[in-house]
mmCIF file of C-alpha atoms in Angstrom:
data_model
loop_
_atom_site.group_PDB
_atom_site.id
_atom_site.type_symbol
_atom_site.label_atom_id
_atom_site.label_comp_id
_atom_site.label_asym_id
_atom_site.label_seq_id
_atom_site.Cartn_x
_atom_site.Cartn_y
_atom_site.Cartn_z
ATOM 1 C CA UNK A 1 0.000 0.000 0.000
ATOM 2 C CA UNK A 2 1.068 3.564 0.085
ATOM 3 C CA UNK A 3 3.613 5.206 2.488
ATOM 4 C CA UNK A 4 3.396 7.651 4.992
ATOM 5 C CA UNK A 5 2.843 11.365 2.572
ATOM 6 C CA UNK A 6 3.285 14.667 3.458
ATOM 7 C CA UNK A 7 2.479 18.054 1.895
ATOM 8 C CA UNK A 8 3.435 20.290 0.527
ATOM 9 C CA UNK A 9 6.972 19.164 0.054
ATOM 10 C CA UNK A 10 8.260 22.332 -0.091
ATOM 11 C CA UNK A 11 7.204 25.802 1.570
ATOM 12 C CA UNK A 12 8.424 28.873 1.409
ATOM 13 C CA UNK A 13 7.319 31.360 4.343
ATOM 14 C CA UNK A 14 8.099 35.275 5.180
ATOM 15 C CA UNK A 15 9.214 35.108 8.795
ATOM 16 C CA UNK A 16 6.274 36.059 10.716
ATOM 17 C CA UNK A 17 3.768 34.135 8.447
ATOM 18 C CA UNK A 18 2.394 31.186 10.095
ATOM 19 C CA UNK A 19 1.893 27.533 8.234
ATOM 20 C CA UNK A 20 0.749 24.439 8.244
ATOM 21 C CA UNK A 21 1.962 21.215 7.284
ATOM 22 C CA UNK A 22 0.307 17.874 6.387
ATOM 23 C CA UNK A 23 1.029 13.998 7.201
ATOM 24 C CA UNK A 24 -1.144 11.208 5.802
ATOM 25 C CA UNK A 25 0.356 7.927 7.490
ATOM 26 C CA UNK A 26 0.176 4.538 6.481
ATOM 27 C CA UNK A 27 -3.708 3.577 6.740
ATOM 28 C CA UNK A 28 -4.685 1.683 10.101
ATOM 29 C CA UNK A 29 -1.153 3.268 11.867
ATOM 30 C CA UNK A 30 -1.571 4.484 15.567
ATOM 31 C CA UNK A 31 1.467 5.569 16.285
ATOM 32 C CA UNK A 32 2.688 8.990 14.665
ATOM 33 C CA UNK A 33 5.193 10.870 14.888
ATOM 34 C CA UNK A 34 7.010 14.251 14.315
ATOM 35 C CA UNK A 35 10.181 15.244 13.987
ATOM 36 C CA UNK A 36 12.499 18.084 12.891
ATOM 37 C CA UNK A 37 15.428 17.795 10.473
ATOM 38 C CA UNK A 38 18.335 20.473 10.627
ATOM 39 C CA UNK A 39 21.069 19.903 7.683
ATOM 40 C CA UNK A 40 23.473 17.533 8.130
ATOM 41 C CA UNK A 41 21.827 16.105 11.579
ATOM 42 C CA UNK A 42 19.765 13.806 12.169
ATOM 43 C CA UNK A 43 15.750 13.905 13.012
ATOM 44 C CA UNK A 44 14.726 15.368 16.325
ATOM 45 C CA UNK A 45 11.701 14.244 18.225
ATOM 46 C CA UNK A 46 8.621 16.923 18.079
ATOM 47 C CA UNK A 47 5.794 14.899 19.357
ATOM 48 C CA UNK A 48 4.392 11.911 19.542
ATOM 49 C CA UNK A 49 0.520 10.603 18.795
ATOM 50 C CA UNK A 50 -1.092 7.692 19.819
ATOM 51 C CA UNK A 51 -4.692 7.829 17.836
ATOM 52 C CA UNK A 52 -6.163 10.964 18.234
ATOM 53 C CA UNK A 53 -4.227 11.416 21.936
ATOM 54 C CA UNK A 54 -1.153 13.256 22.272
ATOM 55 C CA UNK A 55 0.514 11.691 24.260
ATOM 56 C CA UNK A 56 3.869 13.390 24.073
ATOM 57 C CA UNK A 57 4.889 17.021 23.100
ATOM 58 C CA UNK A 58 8.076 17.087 25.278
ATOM 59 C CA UNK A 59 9.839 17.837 21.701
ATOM 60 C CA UNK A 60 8.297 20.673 20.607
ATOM 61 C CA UNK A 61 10.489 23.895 21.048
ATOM 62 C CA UNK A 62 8.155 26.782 21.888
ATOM 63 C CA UNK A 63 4.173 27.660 21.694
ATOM 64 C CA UNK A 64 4.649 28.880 18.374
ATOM 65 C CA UNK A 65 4.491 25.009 17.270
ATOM 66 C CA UNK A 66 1.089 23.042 17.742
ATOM 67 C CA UNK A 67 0.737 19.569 16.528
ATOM 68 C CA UNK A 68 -3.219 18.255 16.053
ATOM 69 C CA UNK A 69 -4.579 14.351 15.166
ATOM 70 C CA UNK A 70 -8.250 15.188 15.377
ATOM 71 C CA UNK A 71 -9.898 11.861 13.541
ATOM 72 C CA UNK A 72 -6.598 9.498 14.635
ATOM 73 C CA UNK A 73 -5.475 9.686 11.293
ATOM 74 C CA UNK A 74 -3.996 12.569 9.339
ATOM 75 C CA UNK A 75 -1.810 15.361 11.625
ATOM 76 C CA UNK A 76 -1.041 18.720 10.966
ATOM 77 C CA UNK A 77 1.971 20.665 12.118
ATOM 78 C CA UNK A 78 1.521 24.147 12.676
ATOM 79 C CA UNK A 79 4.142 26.867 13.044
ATOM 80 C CA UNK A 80 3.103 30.287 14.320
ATOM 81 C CA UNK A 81 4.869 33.461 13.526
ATOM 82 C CA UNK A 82 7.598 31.528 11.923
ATOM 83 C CA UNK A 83 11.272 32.678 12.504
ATOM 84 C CA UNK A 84 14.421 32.217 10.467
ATOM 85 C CA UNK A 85 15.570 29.329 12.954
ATOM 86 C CA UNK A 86 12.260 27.533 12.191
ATOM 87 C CA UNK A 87 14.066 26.698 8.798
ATOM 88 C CA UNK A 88 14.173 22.522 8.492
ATOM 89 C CA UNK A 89 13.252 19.866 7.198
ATOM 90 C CA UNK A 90 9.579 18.335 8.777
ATOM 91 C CA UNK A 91 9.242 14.821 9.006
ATOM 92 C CA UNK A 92 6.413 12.474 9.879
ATOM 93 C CA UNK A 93 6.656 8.626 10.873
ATOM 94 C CA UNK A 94 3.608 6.304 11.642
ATOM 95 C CA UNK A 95 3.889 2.973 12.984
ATOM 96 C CA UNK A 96 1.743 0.264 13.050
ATOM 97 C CA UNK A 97 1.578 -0.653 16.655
ATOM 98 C CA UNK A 98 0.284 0.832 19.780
ATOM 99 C CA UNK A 99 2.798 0.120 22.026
ATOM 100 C CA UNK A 100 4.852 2.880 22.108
ATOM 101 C CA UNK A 101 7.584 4.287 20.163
ATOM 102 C CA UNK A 102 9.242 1.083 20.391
ATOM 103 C CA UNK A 103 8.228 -0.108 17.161
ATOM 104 C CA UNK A 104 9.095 0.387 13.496
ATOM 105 C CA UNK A 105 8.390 3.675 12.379
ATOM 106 C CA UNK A 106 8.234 4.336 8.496
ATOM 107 C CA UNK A 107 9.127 7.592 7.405
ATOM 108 C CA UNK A 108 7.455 10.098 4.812
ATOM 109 C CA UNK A 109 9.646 11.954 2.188
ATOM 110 C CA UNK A 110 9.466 15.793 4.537
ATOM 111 C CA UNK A 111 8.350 18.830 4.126
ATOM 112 C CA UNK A 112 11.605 21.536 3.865
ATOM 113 C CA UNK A 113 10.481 24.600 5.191
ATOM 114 C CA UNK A 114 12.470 27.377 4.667
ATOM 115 C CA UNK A 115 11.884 30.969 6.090
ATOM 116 C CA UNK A 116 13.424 33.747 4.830
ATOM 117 C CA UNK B 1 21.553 12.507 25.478
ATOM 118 C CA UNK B 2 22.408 12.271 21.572
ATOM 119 C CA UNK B 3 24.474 9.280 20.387
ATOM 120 C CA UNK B 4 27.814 9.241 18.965
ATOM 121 C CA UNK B 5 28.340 7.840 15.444
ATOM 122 C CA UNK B 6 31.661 6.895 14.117
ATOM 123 C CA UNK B 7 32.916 7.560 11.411
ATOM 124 C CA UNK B 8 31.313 10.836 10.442
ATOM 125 C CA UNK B 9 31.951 9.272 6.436
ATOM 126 C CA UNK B 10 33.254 7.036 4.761
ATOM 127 C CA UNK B 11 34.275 6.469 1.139
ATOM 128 C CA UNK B 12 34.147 2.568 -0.107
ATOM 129 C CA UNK B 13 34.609 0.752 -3.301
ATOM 130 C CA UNK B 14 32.010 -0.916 -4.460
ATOM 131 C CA UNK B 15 32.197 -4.517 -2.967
ATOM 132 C CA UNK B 16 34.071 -3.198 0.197
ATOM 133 C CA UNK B 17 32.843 -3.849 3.786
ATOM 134 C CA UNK B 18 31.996 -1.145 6.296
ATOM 135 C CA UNK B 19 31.164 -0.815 9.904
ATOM 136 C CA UNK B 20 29.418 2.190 11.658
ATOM 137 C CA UNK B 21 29.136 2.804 15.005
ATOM 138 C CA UNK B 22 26.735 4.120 17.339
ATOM 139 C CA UNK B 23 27.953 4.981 21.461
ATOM 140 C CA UNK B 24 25.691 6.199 23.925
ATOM 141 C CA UNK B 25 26.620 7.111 27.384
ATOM 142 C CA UNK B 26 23.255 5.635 29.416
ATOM 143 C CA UNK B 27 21.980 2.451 29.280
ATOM 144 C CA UNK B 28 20.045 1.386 26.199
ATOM 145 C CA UNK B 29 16.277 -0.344 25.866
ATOM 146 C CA UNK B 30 16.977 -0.292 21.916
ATOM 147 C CA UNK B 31 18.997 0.519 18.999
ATOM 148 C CA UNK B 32 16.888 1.953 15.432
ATOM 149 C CA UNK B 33 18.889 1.717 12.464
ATOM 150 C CA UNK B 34 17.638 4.337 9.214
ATOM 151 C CA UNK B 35 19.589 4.762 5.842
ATOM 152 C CA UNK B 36 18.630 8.383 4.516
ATOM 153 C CA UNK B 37 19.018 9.619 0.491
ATOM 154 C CA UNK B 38 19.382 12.855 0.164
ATOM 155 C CA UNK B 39 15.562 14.861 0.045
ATOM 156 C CA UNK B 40 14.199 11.378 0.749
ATOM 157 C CA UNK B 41 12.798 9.889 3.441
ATOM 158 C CA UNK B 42 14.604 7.664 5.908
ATOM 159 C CA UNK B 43 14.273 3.994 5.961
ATOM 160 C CA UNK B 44 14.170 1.646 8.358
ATOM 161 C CA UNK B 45 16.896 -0.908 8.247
ATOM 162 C CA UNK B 46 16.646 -2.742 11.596
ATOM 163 C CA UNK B 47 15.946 -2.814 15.630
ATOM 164 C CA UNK B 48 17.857 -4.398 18.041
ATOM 165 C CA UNK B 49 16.612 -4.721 21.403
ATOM 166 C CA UNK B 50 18.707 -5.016 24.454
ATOM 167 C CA UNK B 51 20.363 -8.628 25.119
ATOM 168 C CA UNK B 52 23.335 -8.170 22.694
ATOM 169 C CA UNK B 53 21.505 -9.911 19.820
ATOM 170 C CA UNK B 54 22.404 -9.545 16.496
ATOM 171 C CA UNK B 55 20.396 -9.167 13.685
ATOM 172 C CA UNK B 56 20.790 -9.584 9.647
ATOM 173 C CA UNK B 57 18.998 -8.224 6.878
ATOM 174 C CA UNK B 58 20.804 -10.069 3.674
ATOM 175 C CA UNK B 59 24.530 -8.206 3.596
ATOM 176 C CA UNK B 60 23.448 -5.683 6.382
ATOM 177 C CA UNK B 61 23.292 -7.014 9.668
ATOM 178 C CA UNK B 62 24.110 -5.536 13.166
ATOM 179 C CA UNK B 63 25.088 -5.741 16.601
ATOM 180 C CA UNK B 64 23.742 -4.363 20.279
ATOM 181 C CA UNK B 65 26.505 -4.783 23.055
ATOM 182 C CA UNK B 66 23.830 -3.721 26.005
ATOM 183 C CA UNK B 67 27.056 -3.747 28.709
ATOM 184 C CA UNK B 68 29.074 -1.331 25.862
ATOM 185 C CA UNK B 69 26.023 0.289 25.232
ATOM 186 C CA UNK B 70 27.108 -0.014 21.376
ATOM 187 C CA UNK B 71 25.614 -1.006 18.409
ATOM 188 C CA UNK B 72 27.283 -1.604 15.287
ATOM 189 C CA UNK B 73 26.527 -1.665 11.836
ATOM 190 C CA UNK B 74 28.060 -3.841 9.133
ATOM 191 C CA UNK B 75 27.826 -3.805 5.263
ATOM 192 C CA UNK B 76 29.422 -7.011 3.842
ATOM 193 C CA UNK B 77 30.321 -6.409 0.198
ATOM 194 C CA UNK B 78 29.062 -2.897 -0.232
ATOM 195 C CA UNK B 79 26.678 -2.112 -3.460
ATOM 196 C CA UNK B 80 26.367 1.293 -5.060
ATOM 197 C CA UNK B 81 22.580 1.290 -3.672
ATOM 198 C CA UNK B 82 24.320 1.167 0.020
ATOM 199 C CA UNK B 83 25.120 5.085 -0.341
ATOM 200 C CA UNK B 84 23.548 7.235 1.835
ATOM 201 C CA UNK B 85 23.568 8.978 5.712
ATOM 202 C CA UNK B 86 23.228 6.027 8.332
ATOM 203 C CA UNK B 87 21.509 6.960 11.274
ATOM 204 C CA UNK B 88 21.064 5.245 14.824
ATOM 205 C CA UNK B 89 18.317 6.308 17.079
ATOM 206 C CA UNK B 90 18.803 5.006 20.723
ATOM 207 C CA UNK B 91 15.814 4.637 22.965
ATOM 208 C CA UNK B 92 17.082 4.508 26.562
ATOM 209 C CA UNK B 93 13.707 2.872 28.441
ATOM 210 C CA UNK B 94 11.143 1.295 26.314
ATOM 211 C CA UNK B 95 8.934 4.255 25.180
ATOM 212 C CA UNK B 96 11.168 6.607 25.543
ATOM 213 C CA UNK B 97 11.482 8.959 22.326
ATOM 214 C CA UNK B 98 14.560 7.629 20.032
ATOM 215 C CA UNK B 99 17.575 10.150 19.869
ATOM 216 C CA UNK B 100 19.034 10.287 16.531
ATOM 217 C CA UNK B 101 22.332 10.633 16.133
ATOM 218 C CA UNK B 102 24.161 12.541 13.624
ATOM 219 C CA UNK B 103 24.641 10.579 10.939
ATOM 220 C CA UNK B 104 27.021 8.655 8.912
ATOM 221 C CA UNK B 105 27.780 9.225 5.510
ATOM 222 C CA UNK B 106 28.707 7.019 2.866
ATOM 223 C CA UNK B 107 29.486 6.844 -0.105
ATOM 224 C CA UNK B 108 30.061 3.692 -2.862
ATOM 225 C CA UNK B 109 32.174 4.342 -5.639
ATOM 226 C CA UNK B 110 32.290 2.073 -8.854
#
């Protein structure tokens, strides 16, 4: 079946403009997750979604970022008054098991945001 | 706290091995291993739980040494297809969110 997708793939933002960014996971997936990619690092944790719940935000680095799951299944990211160090790439991962984040998450191709 | 990946790159001939390594300095419930293209998405290669098992995935297997708290990564006879970052993600108590390291990068010449 089809992979996790997320849109747009690119977006291009004034700072102070606020956006939003789509995942679609893998159909039936609990788990999903977020996660922010500077270049040349690897992806940091945002938040975490089991179902609709969300169950950890611990990642998330200010207010300006809200993360929503309202029917368990598609998520949207949403950055607020966007800044120039808000610049990265946006990943989702779903996985197919509720037990945690223990468990094989399956990426989606990213969203690169960048803010001028 | 972030693991430790060595080496930061590596440059192989096609058909050469490779190991990468991942250190962390707490104790470890699991070890995720991704390979990442560039502007694609990462993908899973394996998980290895704690109990120093070792796991294989045709020429790419691995390693968890839960006293060490390492994990290694080895690519027996490397193909062109085997380029790409490398990147572990340690998960210190199951549930926990899994800490990415920085990445290896490789690269398979002909």
């Amino acid at each position: 079946g089809a992979g996790v997708s997320q849109s747009p793939r690119y977006k291009v933002a004034k700072r102070g403009q606020d956006v939003a960014l789509r995942c679609d996971p893998i159909s039936g997936h609990v788990s999903l997750f977020w996660y922010q990619q500077a270049l040349g690092q690897g992806p940091e944790f945002l938040t975490y979604f089991q179902n609709e719940a969300q169950l950890d935000k611990s990642g998330l680095p200010s207010d300006r970022f809200f993360a929503e799951r309202p029917e368990g299944s598609v998520s949207t990211l949403k950055i607020q008054r966007t800044e120039r160090g808000d610049s990265a790439v946006y990943l989702c991962a779903s996985s197919e098991v509720s037990g945690g984040k223990t468990d094989t998450q399956y990426f989606g191709p990213g969203t690169r945001l960048t803010v001028l | 706290q972030q693991p430790v990946q060595s080496p930061q790159a590596v440059i192989l001939r096609e058909g050469e091995d490779a190991v990468i390594n991942c250190s962390s300095s707490k104790a470890l419930y699991s070890v995720h291993w991704y390979r990442q293209k560039h502007g694609e998405a990462p993908v899973f290669l394996m998980i290895l739980l704690k109990g120093g098992e070792q796991k294989g995935h045709e020429k790419i297997s691995a390693s968890f040494n839960e006293k060490k708290q390492q994990s290694s990564l080895y690519l027996t006879a490397s193909q062109l297809s085997y380029s790409g970052t490398y990147f572990c993600g340690t998960e210190p108590n199951r549930d926990d969110k899994i800490i990415f390291g920085k990445g290896t990068r490789l690269h398979i010449l002909p």
